[in-house]
Structures are given as structure tokens and as C-alpha cells.
Coordinates of C-alpha atoms in Angstrom, one line a residue:
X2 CA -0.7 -318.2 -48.5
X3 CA 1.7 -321.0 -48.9
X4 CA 5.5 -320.2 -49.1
X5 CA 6.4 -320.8 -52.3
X6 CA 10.1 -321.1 -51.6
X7 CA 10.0 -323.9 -49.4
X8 CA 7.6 -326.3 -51.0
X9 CA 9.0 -329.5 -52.2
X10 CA 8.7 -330.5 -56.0
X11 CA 8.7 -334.2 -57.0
X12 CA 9.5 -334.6 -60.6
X13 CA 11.6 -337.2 -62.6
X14 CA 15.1 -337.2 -64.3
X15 CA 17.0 -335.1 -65.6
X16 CA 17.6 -333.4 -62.4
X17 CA 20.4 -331.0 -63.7
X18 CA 19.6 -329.1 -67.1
X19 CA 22.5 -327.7 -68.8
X20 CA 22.4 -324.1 -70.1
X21 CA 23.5 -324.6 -73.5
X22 CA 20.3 -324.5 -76.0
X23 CA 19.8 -326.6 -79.1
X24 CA 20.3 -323.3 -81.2
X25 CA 23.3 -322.0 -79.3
X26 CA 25.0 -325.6 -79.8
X27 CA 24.1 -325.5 -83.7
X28 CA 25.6 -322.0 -83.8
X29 CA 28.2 -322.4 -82.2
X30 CA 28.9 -325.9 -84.4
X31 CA 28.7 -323.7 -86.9
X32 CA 30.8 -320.7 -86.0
X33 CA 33.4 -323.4 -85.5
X34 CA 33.4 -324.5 -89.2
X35 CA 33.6 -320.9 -91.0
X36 CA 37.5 -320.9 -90.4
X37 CA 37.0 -324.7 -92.9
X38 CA 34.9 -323.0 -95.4
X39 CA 36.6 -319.6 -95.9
X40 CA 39.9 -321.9 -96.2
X41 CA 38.0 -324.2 -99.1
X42 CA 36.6 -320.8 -100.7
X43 CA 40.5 -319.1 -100.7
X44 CA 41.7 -322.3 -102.5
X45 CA 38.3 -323.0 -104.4
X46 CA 37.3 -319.9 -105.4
X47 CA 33.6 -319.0 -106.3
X48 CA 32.5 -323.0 -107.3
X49 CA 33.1 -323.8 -103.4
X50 CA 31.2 -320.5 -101.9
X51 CA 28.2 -321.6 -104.5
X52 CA 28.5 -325.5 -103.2
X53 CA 28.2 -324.0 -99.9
X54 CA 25.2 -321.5 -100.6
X55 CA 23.2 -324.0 -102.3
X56 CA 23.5 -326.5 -99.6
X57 CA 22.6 -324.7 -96.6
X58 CA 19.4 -322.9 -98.7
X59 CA 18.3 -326.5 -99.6
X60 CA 19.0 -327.9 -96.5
X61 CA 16.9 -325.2 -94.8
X62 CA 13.8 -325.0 -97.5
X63 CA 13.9 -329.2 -97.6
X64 CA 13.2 -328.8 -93.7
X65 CA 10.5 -325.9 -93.6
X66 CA 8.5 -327.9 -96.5
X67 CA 8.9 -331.3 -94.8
X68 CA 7.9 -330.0 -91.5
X69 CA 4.9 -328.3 -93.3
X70 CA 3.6 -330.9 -95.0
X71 CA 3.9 -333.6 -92.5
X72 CA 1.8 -330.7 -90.4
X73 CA 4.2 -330.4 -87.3
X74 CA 6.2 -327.1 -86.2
X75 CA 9.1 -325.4 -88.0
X76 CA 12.4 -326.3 -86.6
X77 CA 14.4 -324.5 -89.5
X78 CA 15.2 -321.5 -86.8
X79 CA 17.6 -323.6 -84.4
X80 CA 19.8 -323.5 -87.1
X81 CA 20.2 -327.4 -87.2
X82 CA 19.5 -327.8 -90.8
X83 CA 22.1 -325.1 -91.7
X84 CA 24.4 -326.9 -89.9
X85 CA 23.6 -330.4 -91.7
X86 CA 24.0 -327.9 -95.3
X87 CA 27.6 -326.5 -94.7
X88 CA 28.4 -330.2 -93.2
X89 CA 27.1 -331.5 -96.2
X90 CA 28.8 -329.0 -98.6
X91 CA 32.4 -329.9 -96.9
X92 CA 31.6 -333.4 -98.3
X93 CA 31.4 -332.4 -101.3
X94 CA 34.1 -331.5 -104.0
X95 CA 34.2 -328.0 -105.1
X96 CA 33.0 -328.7 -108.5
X97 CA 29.4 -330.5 -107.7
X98 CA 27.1 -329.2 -110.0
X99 CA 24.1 -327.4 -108.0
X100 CA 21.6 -330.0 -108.9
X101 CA 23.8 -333.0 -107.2
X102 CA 24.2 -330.4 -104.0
X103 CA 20.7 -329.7 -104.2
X104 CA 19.8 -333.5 -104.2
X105 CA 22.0 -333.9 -101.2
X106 CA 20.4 -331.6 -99.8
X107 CA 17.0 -333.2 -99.9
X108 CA 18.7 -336.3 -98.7
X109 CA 20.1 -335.4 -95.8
X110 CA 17.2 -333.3 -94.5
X111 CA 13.9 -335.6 -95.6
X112 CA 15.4 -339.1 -96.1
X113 CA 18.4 -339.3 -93.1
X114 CA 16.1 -336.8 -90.9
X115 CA 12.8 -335.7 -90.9
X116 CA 11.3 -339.4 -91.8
X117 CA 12.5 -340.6 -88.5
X118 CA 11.1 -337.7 -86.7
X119 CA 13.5 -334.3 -86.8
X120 CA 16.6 -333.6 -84.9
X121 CA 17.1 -336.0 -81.8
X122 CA 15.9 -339.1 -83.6
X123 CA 18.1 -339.8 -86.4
X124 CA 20.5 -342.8 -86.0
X125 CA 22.5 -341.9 -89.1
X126 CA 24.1 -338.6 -89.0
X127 CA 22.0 -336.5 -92.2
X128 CA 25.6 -335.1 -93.9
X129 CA 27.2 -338.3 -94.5
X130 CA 24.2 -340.5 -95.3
X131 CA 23.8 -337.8 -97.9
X132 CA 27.0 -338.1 -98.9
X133 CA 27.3 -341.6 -99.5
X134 CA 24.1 -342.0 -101.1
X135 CA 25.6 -339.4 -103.5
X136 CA 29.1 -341.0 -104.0
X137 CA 27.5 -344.4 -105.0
X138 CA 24.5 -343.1 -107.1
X139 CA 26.9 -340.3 -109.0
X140 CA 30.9 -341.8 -108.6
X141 CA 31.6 -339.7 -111.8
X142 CA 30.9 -335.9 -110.2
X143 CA 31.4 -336.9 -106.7
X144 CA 35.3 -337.8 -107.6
X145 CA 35.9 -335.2 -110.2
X146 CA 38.7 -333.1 -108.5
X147 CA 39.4 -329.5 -108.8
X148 CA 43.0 -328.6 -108.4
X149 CA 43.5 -325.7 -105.9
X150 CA 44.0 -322.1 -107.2
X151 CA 44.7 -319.9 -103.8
X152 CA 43.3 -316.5 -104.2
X153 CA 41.4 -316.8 -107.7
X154 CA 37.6 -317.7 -108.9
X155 CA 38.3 -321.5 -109.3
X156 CA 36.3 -321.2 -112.2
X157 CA 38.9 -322.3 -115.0
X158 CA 40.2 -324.6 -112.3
X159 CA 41.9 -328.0 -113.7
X160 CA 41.7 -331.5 -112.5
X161 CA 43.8 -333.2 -110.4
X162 CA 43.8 -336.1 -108.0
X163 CA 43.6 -336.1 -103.7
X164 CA 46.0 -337.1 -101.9
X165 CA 44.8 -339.9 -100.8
X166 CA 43.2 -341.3 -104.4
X167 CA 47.0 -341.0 -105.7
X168 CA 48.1 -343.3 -102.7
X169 CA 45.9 -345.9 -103.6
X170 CA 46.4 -345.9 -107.5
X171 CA 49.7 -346.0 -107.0
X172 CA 49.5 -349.3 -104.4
X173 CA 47.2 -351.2 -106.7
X174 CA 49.4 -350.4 -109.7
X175 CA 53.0 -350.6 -108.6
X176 CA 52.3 -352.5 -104.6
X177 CA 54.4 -349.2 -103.8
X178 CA 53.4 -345.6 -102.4
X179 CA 54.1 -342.5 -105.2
X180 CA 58.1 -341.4 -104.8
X181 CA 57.0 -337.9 -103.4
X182 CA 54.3 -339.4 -100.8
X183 CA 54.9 -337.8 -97.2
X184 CA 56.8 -334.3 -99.3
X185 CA 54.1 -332.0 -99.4
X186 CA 53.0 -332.2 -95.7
X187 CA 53.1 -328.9 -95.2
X188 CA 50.9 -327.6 -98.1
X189 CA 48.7 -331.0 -97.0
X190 CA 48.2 -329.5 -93.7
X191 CA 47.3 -325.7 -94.5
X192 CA 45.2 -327.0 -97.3
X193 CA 46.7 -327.0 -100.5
X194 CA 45.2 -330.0 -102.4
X195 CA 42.8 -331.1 -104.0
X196 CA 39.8 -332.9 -101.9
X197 CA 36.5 -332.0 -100.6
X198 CA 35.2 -329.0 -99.6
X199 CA 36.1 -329.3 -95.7
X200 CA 39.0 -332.0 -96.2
X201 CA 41.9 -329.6 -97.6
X202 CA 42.9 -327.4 -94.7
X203 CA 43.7 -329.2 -91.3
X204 CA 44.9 -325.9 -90.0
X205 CA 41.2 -324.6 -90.1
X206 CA 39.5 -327.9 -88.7
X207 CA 42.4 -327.8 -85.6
X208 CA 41.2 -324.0 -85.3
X209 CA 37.1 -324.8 -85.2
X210 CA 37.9 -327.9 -82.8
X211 CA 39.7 -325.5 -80.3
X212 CA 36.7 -323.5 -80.3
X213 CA 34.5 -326.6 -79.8
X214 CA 36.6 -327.4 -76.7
X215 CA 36.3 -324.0 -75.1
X216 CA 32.7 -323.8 -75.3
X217 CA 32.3 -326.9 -74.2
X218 CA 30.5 -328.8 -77.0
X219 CA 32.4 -331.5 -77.6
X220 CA 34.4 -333.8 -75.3
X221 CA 38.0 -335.4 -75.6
X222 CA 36.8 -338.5 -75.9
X223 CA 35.6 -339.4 -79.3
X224 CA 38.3 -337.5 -81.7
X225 CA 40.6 -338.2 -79.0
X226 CA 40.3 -342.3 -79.6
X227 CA 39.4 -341.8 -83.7
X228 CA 42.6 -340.1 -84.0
X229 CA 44.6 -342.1 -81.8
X230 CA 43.4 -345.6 -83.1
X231 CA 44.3 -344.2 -86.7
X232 CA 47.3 -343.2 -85.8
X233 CA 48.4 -346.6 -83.7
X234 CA 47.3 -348.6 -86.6
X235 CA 48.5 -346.8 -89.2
X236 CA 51.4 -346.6 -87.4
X237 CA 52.0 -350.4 -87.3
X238 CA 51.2 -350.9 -90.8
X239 CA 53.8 -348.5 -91.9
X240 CA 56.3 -349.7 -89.5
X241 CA 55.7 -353.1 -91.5
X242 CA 55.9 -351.8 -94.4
X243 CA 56.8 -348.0 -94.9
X244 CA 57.4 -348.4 -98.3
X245 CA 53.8 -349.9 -99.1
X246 CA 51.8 -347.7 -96.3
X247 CA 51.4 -344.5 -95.4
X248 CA 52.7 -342.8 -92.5
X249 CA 50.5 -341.5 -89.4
X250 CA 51.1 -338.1 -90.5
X251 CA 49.9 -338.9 -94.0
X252 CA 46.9 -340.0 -92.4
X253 CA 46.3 -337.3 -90.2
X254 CA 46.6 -334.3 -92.5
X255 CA 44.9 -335.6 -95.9
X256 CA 41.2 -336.8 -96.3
X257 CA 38.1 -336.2 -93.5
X258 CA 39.8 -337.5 -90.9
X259 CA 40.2 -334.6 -88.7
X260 CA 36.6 -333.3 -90.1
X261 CA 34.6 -336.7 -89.6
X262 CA 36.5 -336.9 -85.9
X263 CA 35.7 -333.7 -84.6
X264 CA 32.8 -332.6 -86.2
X265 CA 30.8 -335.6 -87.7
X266 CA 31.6 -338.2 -85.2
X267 CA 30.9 -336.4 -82.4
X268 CA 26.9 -335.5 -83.4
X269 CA 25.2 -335.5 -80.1
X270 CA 21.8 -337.6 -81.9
X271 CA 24.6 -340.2 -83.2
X272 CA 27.3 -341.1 -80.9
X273 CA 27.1 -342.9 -77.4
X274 CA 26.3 -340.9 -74.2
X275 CA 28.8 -342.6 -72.1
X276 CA 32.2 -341.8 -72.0
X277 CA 33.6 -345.4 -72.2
X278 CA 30.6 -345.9 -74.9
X279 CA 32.0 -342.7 -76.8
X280 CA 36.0 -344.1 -76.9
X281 CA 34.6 -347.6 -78.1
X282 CA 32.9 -345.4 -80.7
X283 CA 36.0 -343.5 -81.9
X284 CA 37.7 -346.6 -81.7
X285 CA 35.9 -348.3 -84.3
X286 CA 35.8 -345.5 -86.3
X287 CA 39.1 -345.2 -86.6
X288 CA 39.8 -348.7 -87.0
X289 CA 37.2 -349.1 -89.7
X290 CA 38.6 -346.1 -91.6
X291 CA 42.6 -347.2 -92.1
X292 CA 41.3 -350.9 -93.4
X293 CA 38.9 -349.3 -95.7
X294 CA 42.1 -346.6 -96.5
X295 CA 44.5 -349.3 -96.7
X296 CA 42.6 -352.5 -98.3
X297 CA 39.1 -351.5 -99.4
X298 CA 38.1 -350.4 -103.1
X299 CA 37.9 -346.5 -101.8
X300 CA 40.6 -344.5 -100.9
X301 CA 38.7 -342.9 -98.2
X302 CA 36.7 -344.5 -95.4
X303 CA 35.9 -342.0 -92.6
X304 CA 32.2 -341.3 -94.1
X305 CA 31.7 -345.4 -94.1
X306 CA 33.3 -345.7 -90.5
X307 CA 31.0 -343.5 -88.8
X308 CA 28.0 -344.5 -90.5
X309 CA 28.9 -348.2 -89.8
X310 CA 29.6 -346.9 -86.1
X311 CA 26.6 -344.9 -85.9
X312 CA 24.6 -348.1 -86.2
X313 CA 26.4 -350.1 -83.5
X314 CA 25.2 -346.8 -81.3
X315 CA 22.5 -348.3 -79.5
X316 CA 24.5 -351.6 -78.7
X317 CA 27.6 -349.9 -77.7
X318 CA 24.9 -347.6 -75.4
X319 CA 23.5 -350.9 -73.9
X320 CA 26.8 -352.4 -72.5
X321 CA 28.7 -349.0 -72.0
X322 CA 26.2 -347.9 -69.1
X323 CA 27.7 -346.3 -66.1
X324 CA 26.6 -348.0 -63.6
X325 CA 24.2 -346.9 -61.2
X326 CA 24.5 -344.5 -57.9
X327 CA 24.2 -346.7 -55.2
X328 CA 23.6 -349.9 -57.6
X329 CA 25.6 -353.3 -56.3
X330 CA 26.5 -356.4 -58.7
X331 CA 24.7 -359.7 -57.5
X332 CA 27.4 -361.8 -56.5
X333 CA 26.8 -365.3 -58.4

């Protein structure tokens, strides 16, 4: 008998297999966000914990019946389209009616997922092509604003504006920020606004990225340069200008940033696989999302930025290769 122990295999790359699990990285994605979403129900109330329900159960029944239909295994278990459903539902303001949730739900999963194959093959990350689809096809209940009531159901809730909606009504009205701009940092931060779902508290998000970092899911690089650009840009604009732009901090603490940086941008299907490919990435997305911020027709632009990013993906893959071991430039 041969020994087993010393015969030598021959086998292509990968080489080194990490330990980590599709399902333990989806899990622990989404252990990461629960800090977010009991944050959004405290100030919410019951309309953001029913937001949340319905899109994870739609998420997760659009996926089994896809995945029956088109004949090919279940892939509901590894938790991925959970994941895409509370990502989705921290998109989305706490008063979307259940059929607009629903629809997003059906989005994300079928049309941004399972039609180019299932998890792995999607160039557009599900959530936020969801969510765009949803805030051009329905602007009226995807900008309808529930003001925050900490500790109650939500359900009498009134109307109100974010943040970063009164910031640009203001500049297109008066070419001036609002008097109180940069006053309510605090209650910004800890999530006392009105927004989305997983946009109010960046307290919770700072919490869930922490945990990210210590299990090793995510690296520096992409939230690292998203972040930074925003705030170098921002910066410059407001040095300009302080009266007409918004500081850094503004930027930092109010809309997705801190969501779409650490948790959208950095989808492992979407993003580049090299680290200089992944700070070109967060680069441009933060780039794209102050001019949108500060001179498109939206008041927020991290949901367009990645999206628009997400594309340039396999271009920024093909000229951000690490070079080979071994490998030597031809000399012209």
C-alpha cells in the first residue's frame, strides 16, 4: 500500500483556502448590522421593525422561488438573501408601505441577482439597485420622511425633512446652508433624524464596522479611501465656501455614507480584489458622492456612487493587478 501522506498532489489555484464560509461571512455581515436596525426601530418604532420583516421574508421567498423555478439548488440557507433584505430595508425610509418593500424585495433578489446567476455573479450590488429602481419609479414614498419618535410605536409619527434634503433646499433657494446647519451633530451622530432606515445612527454603523474589522471581513481599504476622499473634498469645498458647503463632519454623520462605505461598498461580488484596485474604488465613490451631494438634483449620492463604481469593477480589476511572483517588465 502506498503512503498516503507522502504522495504529491498537482492541482491548480487557489492554493490557500481561507476558513471563513459563505454563510459565516453573511452571518456575520449580518450580526454586524443588528446594532443599525435596533437603533432605526428605537427611533422608528413598529413601521421600521415591519419594513425590516417584510424585506428580509421577501428577499428570502423571491430567492427559494427563483431558484425553483429556474430548476437549480436552494441557496436561501447561506443567509445571503437575508442579508440583501435587512440591506435593502436600511435603504428604505421607515414609512414604505409593505407593497413598495415587497417590490424591492423582488428586485433586488430576481432582477439585480438571480438573472445573472446567484451570489458570486452579480456586478451590481442587489440592495441598492433595488433601491434606486425604487427611488426613480416611486420618488413620492421613497422621500416621505418620518420624523423620529425615540422609544414609541412610530405609528402617529409626523413628517419631517433629512438632514441632508434641508441642506440642499436651502442652497437652491437662498445659495446659503440653513442657520442651524452643523448644531445638531450630536443628535446627527447617535441617530436622531429623520432618514432611512440604516442612515440615522452613525454610532450603530461605527459599532457593526468594528465588528467587521475583528472578524476579519472587511479590510481598511475601501471605507478607509470613501471616507477619506469625502472628507478631503468636502473639506476643500467648505474651506471655499463654508457658508455655501457643508462641513466634513456634516458629511460624515448624516446620509449612507458610513452605511454605503462599510457595508455596501465593500460587497465581496462587487468591489475590486486588489488592494490598490479597492482604494481606486473607494476613491471614486467618494468623489462621486460629494458632486452628486453638492451639485446634482439629489441630495444624496452614495447609492449612485457605488453603483456607478461597481460598473467600473472589472476595469479597475484589469489595470489594478498585482503583479506577478517572479513576473519581470519587458524593458522597451
Amino acid at each position: 500500500m502506498p503512503d498516503v501522506d507522502k504522495q504529491l498532489y498537482l492541482s491548480s489555484s487557489p492554493h490557500i483556502h481561507a476558513e471563513q464560509t459563505t454563510g459565516a461571512i453573511m452571518r456575520a455581515v449580518i450580526y454586524a448590522l443588528l446594532p443599525a436596525c435596533a437603533v432605526s426601530v428605537y427611533f422608528f418604532g413598529l413601521p421600521a421593525l415591519w419594513v425590516l420583516l417584510v424585506c428580509m421574508a421577501g428577499c428570502v421567498a423571491a430567492e427559494a422561488l427563483c431558484r425553483k423555478i429556474m430548476g437549480r439548488e436552494q441557496t436561501w440557507r447561506d443567509g445571503s438573501a437575508a442579508l440583501t433584505g435587512i440591506l435593502l430595508a436600511l435603504n428604505l425610509p421607515p414609512s414604505t408601505p409593505w407593497w413598495l418593500a415587497l417590490l424591492g424585495a423582488v428586485v433586488a433578489v430576481v432582477v439585480a441577482k438571480q438573472i445573472f446567476g446567484g451570489l458570486g455573479y452579480n456586478p451590481f450590488n442587489p440592495a441598492l439597485v433595488a433601491r434606486v429602481v425604487l427611488l426613480i419609479s416611486f420618488p413620492v414614498q421613497m422621500t416621505r420622511w418620518s420624523a423620529p419618535s425615540p422609544g414609541g410605536s412610530g405609528l402617529d409619527a409626523l413628517t419631517t425633512a433629512t438632514p441632508l434634503g434641508e441642506m440642499k433646499t436651502a442652497v437652491m433657494l437662498t445659495g446659503q446652508l440653513p442657520s442651524h446647519s452643523g448644531a445638531q451633530t450630536v443628535d446627527y451622530f447617535v441617530g436622531n433624524m429623520g432618514g432611512c432606515l440604516g442612515e440615522v445612527s452613525a454610532l450603530a454603523l461605527l459599532a457593526g464596522a468594528i465588528y467587521l474589522f475583528w472578524k476579519r471581513i472587511i479590510t481598511w481599504h475601501i471605507p478607509l479611501s470613501f471616507i477619506g476622499s469625502v472628507v478631503v473634498l468636502g473639506g476643500i469645498f467648505w474651506l471655499v465656501d463654508p457658508a455655501r458647503y457643508p462641513s466634513p463632519l456634516f458629511h460624515l454623520v448624516t446620509g449612507g455614507l458610513l452605511l454605503g462605505a462599510f457595508f455596501m461598498a465593500t460587497d465581496m461580488v462587487t468591489s475590486p480584489v486588489a488592494p490598490v484596485g479597492m482604494i481606486v474604488f473607494g476613491t471614486g465613490c467618494g468623489v462621486v458622492t460629494v458632486l452628486i451631494r453638492l451639485f446634482g438634483g439629489y441630495p444624496e449620492g452614495v447609492s449612485f456612487a457605488i453603483l456607478l463604481m461597481n460598473a467600473a469593477t472589472p476595469l479597475i480589476d484589469r489595470y489594478c493587478r498585482p503583479r506577478k511572483f517572479g513576473y519581470m517588465p519587458r524593458k522597451a
